[in-house]
Amino acid sequence: MLTVRQAAVAGTFYPADAGELMEMVDQFMAGAKGNGGMPKAVIAPHAGYVYSGPIAASAYTHLVGGRETVQRVILLGPAHRVALRGLAASSAQAFATPLGDVPVDQKTLANVLDLPQVRIWDEAHAFEHSLEVHLPFLQRLYKQFSIVPLVVGEASADEVSEVLDLLWGGPETAVVISSDLSHFHDYTTAQHLDEATAQAIMALEGQALQYESACGRNAIRGLLDVARARGLNGRLVDLRNSGDTSGSRSRVVGYGAFVFE
């Protein structure tokens, strides 16, 4: 029997109705601008779609060039629901969204399960939104693909980069790192903090990221180390916050979209 991780935030972070969800994602994508290339990796935010959807689309529009080649997406996002040391994999064979089930590439996942920092822990995935909110974007991009979903807790850059190196693959594999930026500052303060974070990411300087820089900083640090080792360049394609997209400017969350090519 197929074991499926059910959607946990459909109806809250994004629409539970498939038609409404498709329309929303397609509108976000239509409003974003890409350059026709195909980066190896992106960083994209994971808040509710009314807040971060337009910025996520700015990252995903750059992955359109992989429609004929991408078969697998390595998806890393931070743990919000459980205290976690290392990286948590899922035993599920698929992740569900209102748009259908996305298969988990258990064969590729097996390549990292022997590492001491990686373990199967379904509880870390059960209610976690940082991976789930990316799936509808990927489902509208690619007709057939699988995922290797990993929730990242307290993990060093070396531990994350070791995992990414083993999963890196070729043009059939894309990497998505899920992260928001600063949290709950006023609009102007958030702009300054997020600009500094963006500069560090583009310079591939993971050590410059602090606790307040990004909730996905541990995964980002690992990606930046791999990008440097493999000769990739980081590029900022969108930088906004919730004050730009929806809501008050007195207490905002920052969002950035980055591509690595």
mmCIF file of C-alpha atoms in Angstrom, residues 13-199:
data_model
loop_
_atom_site.group_PDB
_atom_site.id
_atom_site.type_symbol
_atom_site.label_atom_id
_atom_site.label_comp_id
_atom_site.label_asym_id
_atom_site.label_seq_id
_atom_site.Cartn_x
_atom_site.Cartn_y
_atom_site.Cartn_z
ATOM 1 C CA PHE A 13 -0.997 28.580 3.665
ATOM 2 C CA TYR A 14 -2.491 28.040 0.217
ATOM 3 C CA PRO A 15 -5.921 27.138 -1.231
ATOM 4 C CA ALA A 16 -7.287 23.650 -0.612
ATOM 5 C CA ASP A 17 -9.295 23.771 -3.835
ATOM 6 C CA ALA A 18 -7.247 22.454 -6.763
ATOM 7 C CA GLY A 19 -8.671 24.881 -9.298
ATOM 8 C CA GLU A 20 -8.153 27.896 -7.070
ATOM 9 C CA LEU A 21 -4.633 26.725 -6.233
ATOM 10 C CA MET A 22 -3.666 26.261 -9.880
ATOM 11 C CA GLU A 23 -5.015 29.686 -10.757
ATOM 12 C CA MET A 24 -3.128 31.353 -7.908
ATOM 13 C CA VAL A 25 0.197 29.678 -8.733
ATOM 14 C CA ASP A 26 -0.205 30.401 -12.444
ATOM 15 C CA GLN A 27 -0.922 34.058 -11.714
ATOM 16 C CA PHE A 28 2.174 34.317 -9.551
ATOM 17 C CA MET A 29 4.275 32.703 -12.274
ATOM 18 C CA ALA A 30 2.822 34.946 -14.984
ATOM 19 C CA GLY A 31 3.801 37.998 -12.948
ATOM 20 C CA ALA A 32 7.401 36.863 -12.422
ATOM 21 C CA LYS A 33 10.308 37.365 -14.796
ATOM 22 C CA GLY A 34 12.914 34.745 -15.720
ATOM 23 C CA ASN A 35 15.880 34.809 -18.056
ATOM 24 C CA GLY A 36 15.310 31.551 -19.934
ATOM 25 C CA GLY A 37 18.262 29.789 -18.290
ATOM 26 C CA MET A 38 18.261 26.890 -15.882
ATOM 27 C CA PRO A 39 20.054 27.314 -12.557
ATOM 28 C CA LYS A 40 21.156 24.299 -10.577
ATOM 29 C CA ALA A 41 19.678 25.553 -7.305
ATOM 30 C CA VAL A 42 17.321 28.180 -5.959
ATOM 31 C CA ILE A 43 16.422 29.625 -2.582
ATOM 32 C CA ALA A 44 12.727 30.462 -2.221
ATOM 33 C CA PRO A 45 10.459 31.465 0.697
ATOM 34 C CA HIS A 46 7.804 29.356 2.396
ATOM 35 C CA ALA A 47 5.210 31.639 3.984
ATOM 36 C CA GLY A 48 1.521 31.747 3.140
ATOM 37 C CA TYR A 49 1.049 32.392 -0.549
ATOM 38 C CA VAL A 50 -0.572 35.806 -0.077
ATOM 39 C CA TYR A 51 2.648 36.915 1.599
ATOM 40 C CA SER A 52 5.514 35.130 -0.161
ATOM 41 C CA GLY A 53 3.944 33.580 -3.265
ATOM 42 C CA PRO A 54 5.090 36.332 -5.654
ATOM 43 C CA ILE A 55 8.674 36.065 -4.397
ATOM 44 C CA ALA A 56 8.656 32.255 -4.620
ATOM 45 C CA ALA A 57 7.457 32.606 -8.207
ATOM 46 C CA SER A 58 10.466 34.832 -8.932
ATOM 47 C CA ALA A 59 12.667 31.855 -8.084
ATOM 48 C CA TYR A 60 10.552 29.218 -9.810
ATOM 49 C CA THR A 61 10.226 31.085 -13.089
ATOM 50 C CA HIS A 62 13.973 30.535 -13.486
ATOM 51 C CA LEU A 63 13.414 26.759 -13.333
ATOM 52 C CA VAL A 64 11.114 26.752 -16.360
ATOM 53 C CA GLY A 65 14.120 25.882 -18.530
ATOM 54 C CA GLY A 66 14.270 22.466 -16.871
ATOM 55 C CA ARG A 67 10.862 21.274 -18.019
ATOM 56 C CA GLU A 68 12.414 18.816 -20.477
ATOM 57 C CA THR A 69 15.266 17.680 -18.248
ATOM 58 C CA VAL A 70 14.429 17.868 -14.527
ATOM 59 C CA GLN A 71 13.232 14.574 -13.097
ATOM 60 C CA ARG A 72 14.140 15.030 -9.447
ATOM 61 C CA VAL A 73 14.067 17.923 -6.963
ATOM 62 C CA ILE A 74 16.159 17.905 -3.797
ATOM 63 C CA LEU A 75 14.067 19.906 -1.318
ATOM 64 C CA LEU A 76 15.507 21.128 1.997
ATOM 65 C CA GLY A 77 13.662 23.289 4.509
ATOM 66 C CA PRO A 78 13.970 24.210 8.184
ATOM 67 C CA ALA A 79 12.158 22.488 11.022
ATOM 68 C CA HIS A 80 9.435 24.618 12.608
ATOM 69 C CA ARG A 81 7.425 21.998 14.505
ATOM 70 C CA VAL A 82 9.966 19.744 16.196
ATOM 71 C CA ALA A 83 13.388 20.109 17.792
ATOM 72 C CA LEU A 84 15.719 18.263 15.464
ATOM 73 C CA ARG A 85 19.414 17.458 15.344
ATOM 74 C CA GLY A 86 20.622 16.776 11.814
ATOM 75 C CA LEU A 87 18.341 16.164 8.836
ATOM 76 C CA ALA A 88 15.067 14.248 8.848
ATOM 77 C CA ALA A 89 14.017 12.110 5.898
ATOM 78 C CA SER A 90 10.543 10.689 5.336
ATOM 79 C CA SER A 91 9.458 7.081 4.941
ATOM 80 C CA ALA A 92 6.498 8.214 2.820
ATOM 81 C CA GLN A 93 6.388 7.115 -0.793
ATOM 82 C CA ALA A 94 4.632 10.310 -1.858
ATOM 83 C CA PHE A 95 3.676 13.781 -0.599
ATOM 84 C CA ALA A 96 0.099 14.884 -1.316
ATOM 85 C CA THR A 97 -1.208 18.314 -2.299
ATOM 86 C CA PRO A 98 -4.586 19.308 -3.755
ATOM 87 C CA LEU A 99 -2.921 18.972 -7.184
ATOM 88 C CA GLY A 100 -2.066 15.300 -6.653
ATOM 89 C CA ASP A 101 0.667 13.145 -5.177
ATOM 90 C CA VAL A 102 4.376 13.814 -5.701
ATOM 91 C CA PRO A 103 6.474 10.632 -5.500
ATOM 92 C CA VAL A 104 9.450 10.484 -3.155
ATOM 93 C CA ASP A 105 12.629 9.170 -4.781
ATOM 94 C CA GLN A 106 13.427 6.614 -2.111
ATOM 95 C CA LYS A 107 16.228 5.114 -4.198
ATOM 96 C CA THR A 108 18.113 8.411 -4.334
ATOM 97 C CA LEU A 109 17.294 9.142 -0.701
ATOM 98 C CA ALA A 110 18.973 5.855 0.246
ATOM 99 C CA ASN A 111 22.296 7.405 -0.836
ATOM 100 C CA VAL A 112 22.350 9.569 2.287
ATOM 101 C CA LEU A 113 20.579 7.425 4.873
ATOM 102 C CA ASP A 114 23.859 5.902 6.032
ATOM 103 C CA LEU A 115 25.190 9.319 7.032
ATOM 104 C CA PRO A 116 25.109 9.886 10.802
ATOM 105 C CA GLN A 117 23.356 13.255 10.431
ATOM 106 C CA VAL A 118 20.422 11.811 8.436
ATOM 107 C CA ARG A 119 17.610 9.638 9.777
ATOM 108 C CA ILE A 120 14.036 8.730 8.954
ATOM 109 C CA TRP A 121 11.755 10.767 11.197
ATOM 110 C CA ASP A 122 8.219 11.147 9.908
ATOM 111 C CA GLU A 123 7.142 13.299 12.848
ATOM 112 C CA ALA A 124 9.388 16.086 11.558
ATOM 113 C CA HIS A 125 7.477 16.058 8.269
ATOM 114 C CA ALA A 126 3.910 15.532 9.477
ATOM 115 C CA PHE A 127 2.962 19.179 10.058
ATOM 116 C CA GLU A 128 5.951 20.954 8.518
ATOM 117 C CA HIS A 129 5.050 23.653 5.990
ATOM 118 C CA SER A 130 8.524 24.630 4.777
ATOM 119 C CA LEU A 131 8.639 21.825 2.203
ATOM 120 C CA GLU A 132 4.953 21.409 1.422
ATOM 121 C CA VAL A 133 4.327 24.942 0.172
ATOM 122 C CA HIS A 134 6.858 24.467 -2.631
ATOM 123 C CA LEU A 135 5.164 21.426 -4.106
ATOM 124 C CA PRO A 136 2.307 23.177 -5.966
ATOM 125 C CA PHE A 137 4.823 25.438 -7.707
ATOM 126 C CA LEU A 138 6.842 22.398 -8.756
ATOM 127 C CA GLN A 139 3.685 20.570 -9.857
ATOM 128 C CA ARG A 140 2.764 23.440 -12.163
ATOM 129 C CA LEU A 141 6.314 23.508 -13.532
ATOM 130 C CA TYR A 142 7.014 19.828 -14.150
ATOM 131 C CA LYS A 143 4.671 17.104 -15.383
ATOM 132 C CA GLN A 144 6.622 14.191 -13.947
ATOM 133 C CA PHE A 145 9.175 14.514 -11.185
ATOM 134 C CA SER A 146 10.088 13.066 -7.805
ATOM 135 C CA ILE A 147 11.373 14.720 -4.664
ATOM 136 C CA VAL A 148 13.954 14.028 -1.998
ATOM 137 C CA PRO A 149 12.468 15.972 0.951
ATOM 138 C CA LEU A 150 14.641 16.693 3.981
ATOM 139 C CA VAL A 151 13.754 18.760 7.045
ATOM 140 C CA VAL A 152 16.856 20.462 8.403
ATOM 141 C CA GLY A 153 17.338 21.034 12.126
ATOM 142 C CA GLU A 154 20.532 21.922 13.961
ATOM 143 C CA ALA A 155 23.146 20.909 11.417
ATOM 144 C CA SER A 156 26.502 22.318 10.416
ATOM 145 C CA ALA A 157 27.330 23.576 6.959
ATOM 146 C CA ASP A 158 29.592 20.557 6.489
ATOM 147 C CA GLU A 159 26.792 18.162 7.408
ATOM 148 C CA VAL A 160 24.382 19.769 4.952
ATOM 149 C CA SER A 161 26.942 20.114 2.166
ATOM 150 C CA GLU A 162 27.876 16.442 2.500
ATOM 151 C CA VAL A 163 24.228 15.524 1.923
ATOM 152 C CA LEU A 164 23.869 17.899 -1.013
ATOM 153 C CA ASP A 165 27.060 16.609 -2.642
ATOM 154 C CA LEU A 166 25.735 13.050 -2.581
ATOM 155 C CA LEU A 167 22.382 14.104 -4.029
ATOM 156 C CA TRP A 168 23.655 16.738 -6.483
ATOM 157 C CA GLY A 169 23.331 14.720 -9.678
ATOM 158 C CA GLY A 170 23.329 16.292 -13.141
ATOM 159 C CA PRO A 171 20.816 18.275 -15.209
ATOM 160 C CA GLU A 172 18.074 15.840 -14.187
ATOM 161 C CA THR A 173 18.314 17.159 -10.608
ATOM 162 C CA ALA A 174 17.351 20.595 -9.272
ATOM 163 C CA VAL A 175 17.922 21.805 -5.724
ATOM 164 C CA VAL A 176 15.444 23.958 -3.804
ATOM 165 C CA ILE A 177 16.334 25.466 -0.432
ATOM 166 C CA SER A 178 13.353 26.775 1.509
ATOM 167 C CA SER A 179 13.844 29.830 3.700
ATOM 168 C CA ASP A 180 12.314 33.112 4.744
ATOM 169 C CA LEU A 181 14.603 35.949 5.836
ATOM 170 C CA SER A 182 14.220 38.310 8.827
ATOM 171 C CA HIS A 183 11.211 37.948 11.107
ATOM 172 C CA PHE A 184 8.965 40.488 12.834
ATOM 173 C CA HIS A 185 10.895 43.719 12.490
ATOM 174 C CA ASP A 186 9.499 46.996 11.210
ATOM 175 C CA TYR A 187 9.635 47.503 7.451
ATOM 176 C CA THR A 188 12.785 49.642 7.293
ATOM 177 C CA THR A 189 14.745 47.492 9.731
ATOM 178 C CA ALA A 190 13.776 44.376 7.780
ATOM 179 C CA GLN A 191 14.954 45.948 4.540
ATOM 180 C CA HIS A 192 18.402 46.660 6.006
ATOM 181 C CA LEU A 193 18.729 43.200 7.560
ATOM 182 C CA ASP A 194 17.567 41.393 4.436
ATOM 183 C CA GLU A 195 19.850 43.402 2.182
ATOM 184 C CA ALA A 196 22.825 42.368 4.322
ATOM 185 C CA THR A 197 21.669 38.738 4.177
ATOM 186 C CA ALA A 198 21.287 38.940 0.404
ATOM 187 C CA GLN A 199 24.802 40.318 0.038
#
